[in-house]
mmCIF file of C-alpha atoms in Angstrom:
data_model
loop_
_atom_site.group_PDB
_atom_site.id
_atom_site.type_symbol
_atom_site.label_atom_id
_atom_site.label_comp_id
_atom_site.label_asym_id
_atom_site.label_seq_id
_atom_site.Cartn_x
_atom_site.Cartn_y
_atom_site.Cartn_z
ATOM 1 C CA MET A 1 -20.446 -15.394 13.166
ATOM 2 C CA THR A 2 -20.824 -12.982 16.070
ATOM 3 C CA SER A 3 -18.576 -9.950 15.786
ATOM 4 C CA ALA A 4 -16.874 -7.944 18.503
ATOM 5 C CA THR A 5 -16.863 -4.988 16.102
ATOM 6 C CA PRO A 6 -19.390 -2.281 17.047
ATOM 7 C CA ASP A 7 -22.166 -1.959 14.494
ATOM 8 C CA TRP A 8 -22.648 1.134 12.331
ATOM 9 C CA ASP A 9 -25.423 3.022 10.545
ATOM 10 C CA ALA A 10 -24.449 1.507 7.203
ATOM 11 C CA ARG A 11 -26.956 3.390 5.043
ATOM 12 C CA THR A 12 -26.000 6.839 6.341
ATOM 13 C CA TYR A 13 -22.305 5.943 6.190
ATOM 14 C CA HIS A 14 -22.741 4.917 2.550
ATOM 15 C CA ARG A 15 -24.292 8.304 1.744
ATOM 16 C CA VAL A 16 -21.911 10.625 3.626
ATOM 17 C CA SER A 17 -18.580 8.877 3.011
ATOM 18 C CA ALA A 18 -17.467 11.022 0.065
ATOM 19 C CA PRO A 19 -14.010 11.696 1.604
ATOM 20 C CA HIS A 20 -13.466 7.947 1.869
ATOM 21 C CA GLN A 21 -14.026 7.631 -1.875
ATOM 22 C CA GLU A 22 -11.274 10.175 -2.588
ATOM 23 C CA TRP A 23 -8.863 8.343 -0.296
ATOM 24 C CA ALA A 24 -9.735 5.033 -1.986
ATOM 25 C CA ASP A 25 -9.149 6.411 -5.494
ATOM 26 C CA ALA A 26 -5.576 7.377 -4.598
ATOM 27 C CA LEU A 27 -5.049 4.007 -2.944
ATOM 28 C CA LEU A 28 -6.351 1.999 -5.905
ATOM 29 C CA ASP A 29 -3.933 3.804 -8.219
ATOM 30 C CA ARG A 30 -1.090 2.540 -6.009
ATOM 31 C CA LEU A 31 -2.381 -1.034 -6.100
ATOM 32 C CA ASP A 32 -1.588 -1.233 -9.858
ATOM 33 C CA LEU A 33 -3.651 -4.315 -10.745
ATOM 34 C CA ARG A 34 -3.486 -6.399 -13.933
ATOM 35 C CA GLY A 35 -7.195 -7.170 -13.666
ATOM 36 C CA ASP A 36 -7.156 -10.925 -13.065
ATOM 37 C CA GLU A 37 -6.106 -11.058 -9.392
ATOM 38 C CA THR A 38 -7.998 -12.143 -6.301
ATOM 39 C CA VAL A 39 -7.949 -9.208 -3.862
ATOM 40 C CA LEU A 40 -8.964 -8.986 -0.220
ATOM 41 C CA ASP A 41 -10.869 -5.823 0.730
ATOM 42 C CA ALA A 42 -10.032 -5.717 4.437
ATOM 43 C CA GLY A 43 -12.805 -3.671 6.032
ATOM 44 C CA CYS A 44 -15.192 -3.243 3.114
ATOM 45 C CA GLY A 45 -17.812 -1.163 4.923
ATOM 46 C CA SER A 46 -20.994 -0.724 2.888
ATOM 47 C CA GLY A 47 -19.258 -1.860 -0.310
ATOM 48 C CA ARG A 48 -19.067 1.556 -1.959
ATOM 49 C CA VAL A 49 -15.275 1.392 -2.270
ATOM 50 C CA THR A 50 -15.421 -2.318 -3.145
ATOM 51 C CA LEU A 51 -17.288 -1.372 -6.328
ATOM 52 C CA LYS A 52 -14.323 0.755 -7.353
ATOM 53 C CA LEU A 53 -12.022 -2.197 -6.712
ATOM 54 C CA LEU A 54 -14.219 -4.504 -8.804
ATOM 55 C CA GLU A 55 -14.026 -2.088 -11.741
ATOM 56 C CA ARG A 56 -10.274 -2.751 -11.843
ATOM 57 C CA LEU A 57 -10.704 -6.526 -11.738
ATOM 58 C CA PRO A 58 -12.687 -7.445 -14.867
ATOM 59 C CA ARG A 59 -11.215 -10.962 -14.849
ATOM 60 C CA GLY A 60 -10.536 -11.204 -11.123
ATOM 61 C CA ARG A 61 -12.491 -11.486 -7.908
ATOM 62 C CA VAL A 62 -12.842 -9.757 -4.541
ATOM 63 C CA ILE A 63 -13.195 -11.191 -1.070
ATOM 64 C CA ALA A 64 -14.729 -8.383 0.995
ATOM 65 C CA VAL A 65 -14.568 -8.623 4.800
ATOM 66 C CA ASP A 66 -16.064 -6.484 7.549
ATOM 67 C CA GLY A 67 -16.829 -7.071 11.207
ATOM 68 C CA ALA A 68 -19.968 -4.905 11.477
ATOM 69 C CA PRO A 69 -23.199 -6.806 10.728
ATOM 70 C CA SER A 70 -25.019 -3.873 9.102
ATOM 71 C CA MET A 71 -22.019 -3.124 6.861
ATOM 72 C CA VAL A 72 -21.862 -6.748 5.730
ATOM 73 C CA ALA A 73 -25.596 -6.754 4.966
ATOM 74 C CA ALA A 74 -25.302 -3.506 2.981
ATOM 75 C CA ALA A 75 -22.263 -4.764 1.048
ATOM 76 C CA ARG A 76 -23.996 -8.026 0.152
ATOM 77 C CA GLU A 77 -27.030 -6.115 -1.094
ATOM 78 C CA LEU A 78 -24.912 -3.732 -3.166
ATOM 79 C CA LEU A 79 -22.395 -6.199 -4.582
ATOM 80 C CA GLY A 80 -24.587 -9.270 -5.109
ATOM 81 C CA GLU A 81 -22.700 -12.078 -6.815
ATOM 82 C CA ARG A 82 -19.827 -9.836 -7.854
ATOM 83 C CA ALA A 83 -17.910 -10.360 -4.596
ATOM 84 C CA THR A 84 -17.709 -12.822 -1.734
ATOM 85 C CA VAL A 85 -18.655 -10.850 1.404
ATOM 86 C CA LEU A 86 -17.645 -12.301 4.775
ATOM 87 C CA GLN A 87 -18.263 -11.144 8.332
ATOM 88 C CA SER A 88 -15.117 -11.384 10.444
ATOM 89 C CA ASP A 89 -12.962 -9.289 12.727
ATOM 90 C CA LEU A 90 -9.726 -8.705 10.833
ATOM 91 C CA VAL A 91 -7.569 -9.842 13.762
ATOM 92 C CA GLN A 92 -9.335 -13.219 13.542
ATOM 93 C CA LEU A 93 -9.394 -13.440 9.747
ATOM 94 C CA THR A 94 -8.864 -16.846 8.148
ATOM 95 C CA LEU A 95 -9.426 -17.308 4.419
ATOM 96 C CA GLY A 96 -9.969 -20.593 2.627
ATOM 97 C CA ALA A 97 -7.125 -19.774 0.223
ATOM 98 C CA PRO A 98 -4.515 -16.984 0.109
ATOM 99 C CA VAL A 99 -5.019 -13.974 -2.160
ATOM 100 C CA ASP A 100 -2.832 -12.014 -4.564
ATOM 101 C CA ALA A 101 -3.227 -8.676 -2.790
ATOM 102 C CA ALA A 102 -4.828 -7.062 0.262
ATOM 103 C CA PHE A 103 -6.407 -3.628 0.084
ATOM 104 C CA SER A 104 -7.764 -1.557 2.967
ATOM 105 C CA SER A 105 -9.077 2.001 3.084
ATOM 106 C CA ALA A 106 -9.835 3.957 6.291
ATOM 107 C CA VAL A 107 -10.051 0.911 8.569
ATOM 108 C CA PHE A 108 -6.899 0.021 10.533
ATOM 109 C CA HIS A 109 -7.169 2.922 13.012
ATOM 110 C CA TRP A 110 -10.277 1.218 14.433
ATOM 111 C CA ILE A 111 -8.189 -1.847 15.381
ATOM 112 C CA ALA A 112 -6.201 -1.785 18.617
ATOM 113 C CA ASP A 113 -3.783 -4.668 17.979
ATOM 114 C CA HIS A 114 -1.819 -3.879 14.818
ATOM 115 C CA ASP A 115 0.656 -6.691 15.451
ATOM 116 C CA ALA A 116 -2.173 -9.244 15.318
ATOM 117 C CA LEU A 117 -3.737 -7.458 12.347
ATOM 118 C CA PHE A 118 -0.579 -7.509 10.239
ATOM 119 C CA ALA A 119 0.094 -11.147 11.146
ATOM 120 C CA ARG A 120 -3.374 -12.136 9.846
ATOM 121 C CA LEU A 121 -2.953 -10.116 6.658
ATOM 122 C CA HIS A 122 0.483 -11.645 6.066
ATOM 123 C CA ALA A 123 -1.067 -15.114 6.426
ATOM 124 C CA ALA A 124 -3.842 -14.173 3.973
ATOM 125 C CA LEU A 125 -1.403 -13.330 1.145
ATOM 126 C CA LEU A 126 0.287 -15.532 -1.408
ATOM 127 C CA PRO A 127 4.096 -15.265 -1.607
ATOM 128 C CA GLY A 128 4.827 -12.000 -3.381
ATOM 129 C CA GLY A 129 1.394 -10.630 -2.473
ATOM 130 C CA ARG A 130 1.071 -6.909 -1.750
ATOM 131 C CA LEU A 131 -0.587 -5.062 1.101
ATOM 132 C CA VAL A 132 -1.702 -1.558 0.087
ATOM 133 C CA ALA A 133 -3.629 0.413 2.690
ATOM 134 C CA GLN A 134 -4.339 3.765 4.284
ATOM 135 C CA CYS A 135 -5.946 4.683 7.583
ATOM 136 C CA GLY A 136 -5.873 7.402 10.213
ATOM 137 C CA GLY A 137 -2.324 8.049 11.411
ATOM 138 C CA ALA A 138 -0.546 9.993 14.138
ATOM 139 C CA GLY A 139 -2.155 13.416 14.514
ATOM 140 C CA ASN A 140 -5.376 12.432 12.736
ATOM 141 C CA ILE A 141 -8.209 14.944 13.432
ATOM 142 C CA ALA A 142 -6.190 16.137 16.435
ATOM 143 C CA ALA A 143 -7.674 19.631 16.572
ATOM 144 C CA PHE A 144 -11.205 18.297 16.168
ATOM 145 C CA ARG A 145 -10.646 15.700 18.892
ATOM 146 C CA ARG A 146 -9.415 18.352 21.320
ATOM 147 C CA GLY A 147 -12.639 20.269 20.756
ATOM 148 C CA SER A 148 -14.883 17.209 21.088
ATOM 149 C CA ASP A 149 -13.015 16.212 24.256
ATOM 150 C CA ARG A 150 -13.794 19.602 25.789
ATOM 151 C CA VAL A 151 -17.489 19.135 25.036
ATOM 152 C CA ALA A 152 -17.411 15.565 26.395
ATOM 153 C CA ALA A 153 -15.915 16.864 29.657
ATOM 154 C CA ARG A 154 -18.932 19.090 30.284
ATOM 155 C CA ALA A 155 -22.204 18.230 31.997
ATOM 156 C CA PRO A 156 -24.368 16.347 31.183
ATOM 157 C CA TYR A 157 -21.915 14.289 29.101
ATOM 158 C CA ALA A 158 -18.905 13.928 31.393
ATOM 159 C CA ALA A 159 -20.218 11.005 33.428
ATOM 160 C CA HIS A 160 -20.525 8.910 30.265
ATOM 161 C CA PHE A 161 -16.888 9.468 29.217
ATOM 162 C CA ASP A 162 -15.095 9.231 32.564
ATOM 163 C CA GLY A 163 -11.872 7.228 32.045
ATOM 164 C CA TRP A 164 -12.664 6.560 28.371
ATOM 165 C CA ASP A 165 -9.936 7.095 25.761
ATOM 166 C CA GLY A 166 -11.860 5.853 22.740
ATOM 167 C CA PRO A 167 -11.187 2.992 20.308
ATOM 168 C CA TRP A 168 -8.829 4.801 17.932
ATOM 169 C CA HIS A 169 -5.265 3.722 17.191
ATOM 170 C CA TYR A 170 -3.496 6.465 15.264
ATOM 171 C CA ALA A 171 -0.032 4.970 14.779
ATOM 172 C CA SER A 172 3.063 6.669 13.411
ATOM 173 C CA ALA A 173 4.728 5.684 10.149
ATOM 174 C CA GLU A 174 7.810 4.447 12.039
ATOM 175 C CA GLN A 175 5.805 2.271 14.466
ATOM 176 C CA THR A 176 3.847 0.809 11.582
ATOM 177 C CA ALA A 177 6.917 -0.031 9.513
ATOM 178 C CA GLU A 178 8.426 -1.856 12.486
ATOM 179 C CA ARG A 179 5.236 -3.845 13.065
ATOM 180 C CA LEU A 180 4.970 -4.799 9.399
ATOM 181 C CA ARG A 181 8.541 -6.096 9.329
ATOM 182 C CA ARG A 182 7.922 -7.983 12.573
ATOM 183 C CA ALA A 183 4.930 -9.664 10.911
ATOM 184 C CA GLY A 184 7.169 -10.845 8.065
ATOM 185 C CA PHE A 185 6.596 -8.192 5.391
ATOM 186 C CA GLU A 186 9.387 -6.785 3.235
ATOM 187 C CA HIS A 187 9.730 -3.803 0.860
ATOM 188 C CA VAL A 188 7.904 -1.841 3.561
ATOM 189 C CA ARG A 189 7.054 1.789 2.899
ATOM 190 C CA THR A 190 4.942 3.908 5.272
ATOM 191 C CA TRP A 191 4.286 7.648 5.358
ATOM 192 C CA LEU A 192 1.855 10.226 6.755
ATOM 193 C CA GLN A 193 -0.188 12.516 4.511
ATOM 194 C CA PRO A 194 -2.228 15.516 5.752
ATOM 195 C CA TRP A 195 -5.626 15.633 4.030
ATOM 196 C CA ASP A 196 -8.112 18.269 5.203
ATOM 197 C CA VAL A 197 -11.774 17.399 4.661
ATOM 198 C CA THR A 198 -14.862 19.632 4.560
ATOM 199 C CA PRO A 199 -17.773 17.163 4.793
ATOM 200 C CA PRO A 200 -20.854 18.098 2.728
ATOM 201 C CA GLU A 201 -23.249 16.982 5.506
ATOM 202 C CA PRO A 202 -21.346 18.032 8.645
ATOM 203 C CA GLU A 203 -23.827 16.933 11.310
ATOM 204 C CA GLN A 204 -24.539 13.544 9.760
ATOM 205 C CA PHE A 205 -20.851 12.981 8.987
ATOM 206 C CA LEU A 206 -19.817 13.690 12.568
ATOM 207 C CA ARG A 207 -22.568 11.526 14.033
ATOM 208 C CA THR A 208 -21.928 8.587 11.699
ATOM 209 C CA VAL A 209 -18.122 8.686 11.382
ATOM 210 C CA CYS A 210 -16.051 10.853 13.752
ATOM 211 C CA LEU A 211 -18.366 10.756 16.771
ATOM 212 C CA HIS A 212 -19.806 7.285 16.252
ATOM 213 C CA PRO A 213 -18.070 5.835 19.354
ATOM 214 C CA HIS A 214 -19.169 8.817 21.466
ATOM 215 C CA VAL A 215 -22.778 8.540 20.370
ATOM 216 C CA GLU A 216 -22.834 4.835 21.219
ATOM 217 C CA ARG A 217 -21.851 5.625 24.819
ATOM 218 C CA LEU A 218 -24.574 8.205 25.379
ATOM 219 C CA PRO A 219 -28.237 7.634 26.247
ATOM 220 C CA ALA A 220 -30.604 8.291 23.356
ATOM 221 C CA GLU A 221 -31.855 11.598 24.779
ATOM 222 C CA LEU A 222 -28.319 13.114 24.757
ATOM 223 C CA ARG A 223 -27.060 11.974 21.370
ATOM 224 C CA ASP A 224 -28.437 14.684 19.088
ATOM 225 C CA ARG A 225 -27.574 17.375 21.612
ATOM 226 C CA PHE A 226 -23.969 16.167 21.930
ATOM 227 C CA VAL A 227 -23.383 16.131 18.167
ATOM 228 C CA ALA A 228 -24.899 19.617 17.865
ATOM 229 C CA ASP A 229 -22.717 20.915 20.714
ATOM 230 C CA VAL A 230 -19.543 19.496 19.151
ATOM 231 C CA LEU A 231 -20.442 20.966 15.772
ATOM 232 C CA ALA A 232 -21.105 24.362 17.347
ATOM 233 C CA ALA A 233 -17.780 24.222 19.220
ATOM 234 C CA ALA A 234 -15.938 23.407 15.990
ATOM 235 C CA GLY A 235 -17.279 26.508 14.290
ATOM 236 C CA GLY A 236 -18.017 26.734 10.620
ATOM 237 C CA PRO A 237 -17.445 25.805 7.971
ATOM 238 C CA LEU A 238 -16.314 22.515 9.500
ATOM 239 C CA VAL A 239 -12.829 21.482 8.352
ATOM 240 C CA LEU A 240 -11.466 18.185 9.697
ATOM 241 C CA ASP A 241 -7.688 17.895 9.936
ATOM 242 C CA TYR A 242 -7.304 14.325 8.695
ATOM 243 C CA VAL A 243 -3.872 12.683 8.512
ATOM 244 C CA ARG A 244 -3.652 9.493 6.465
ATOM 245 C CA LEU A 245 -1.156 6.734 7.283
ATOM 246 C CA ASN A 246 -0.161 5.099 3.988
ATOM 247 C CA ILE A 247 1.130 1.523 3.847
ATOM 248 C CA ASP A 248 2.848 -0.414 1.045
ATOM 249 C CA ALA A 249 4.394 -3.799 1.846
ATOM 250 C CA ARG A 250 4.930 -7.209 0.299
ATOM 251 C CA ARG A 251 4.962 -10.775 1.578
ATOM 252 C CA PRO A 252 8.232 -12.516 0.603
#
């Protein structure tokens, strides 16, 4: 199917996403699986985290979903027959059968409509099924974004960002809890967690992850220069002030 999700550099993302692996490890511990469940990986990316999920499901199965074509291709290549990999925007997700649990790591802040998102995830779960997730929350990379905004406001970049606020949705714990309950979830627990990150490949990490939407708006001849200017403005060593929004909820 055709996706409205912007595509990504899946191979570079797979290589530089070490912080995402640390976030996923903590999340998987919270999921507390028996090992025989069917679990939805909502926003599987290149499949690197999905492998960790599969290790905890020796008798179960994974349905891995992502909206970006290159991510889906990379996940299918990596996972082979071990998981069913589907291309779909999460706000349009429809599964053939409901699952025991839904898992999502570092994805929901890329989705504008959290009410629609949580409604689709609620529909994807069996009664009693759990949603365990984390994503960027209120205050996520705030200091870094202020610096990148100052660079984006300068010539020759400013014309490409005029009136643009970006695709991010960094919700608060309170807003998220209300939306989850509105979607029909119970036993809702949400909280913010500061988590500073020093990426091992700063320039590639910024280009592929934090500044991906910026780079996509710029002409090819300005992209490398913009990333270098943002990195220089941030100073070194680069420390990103991540804030994770944690979500635990259950379908009645």
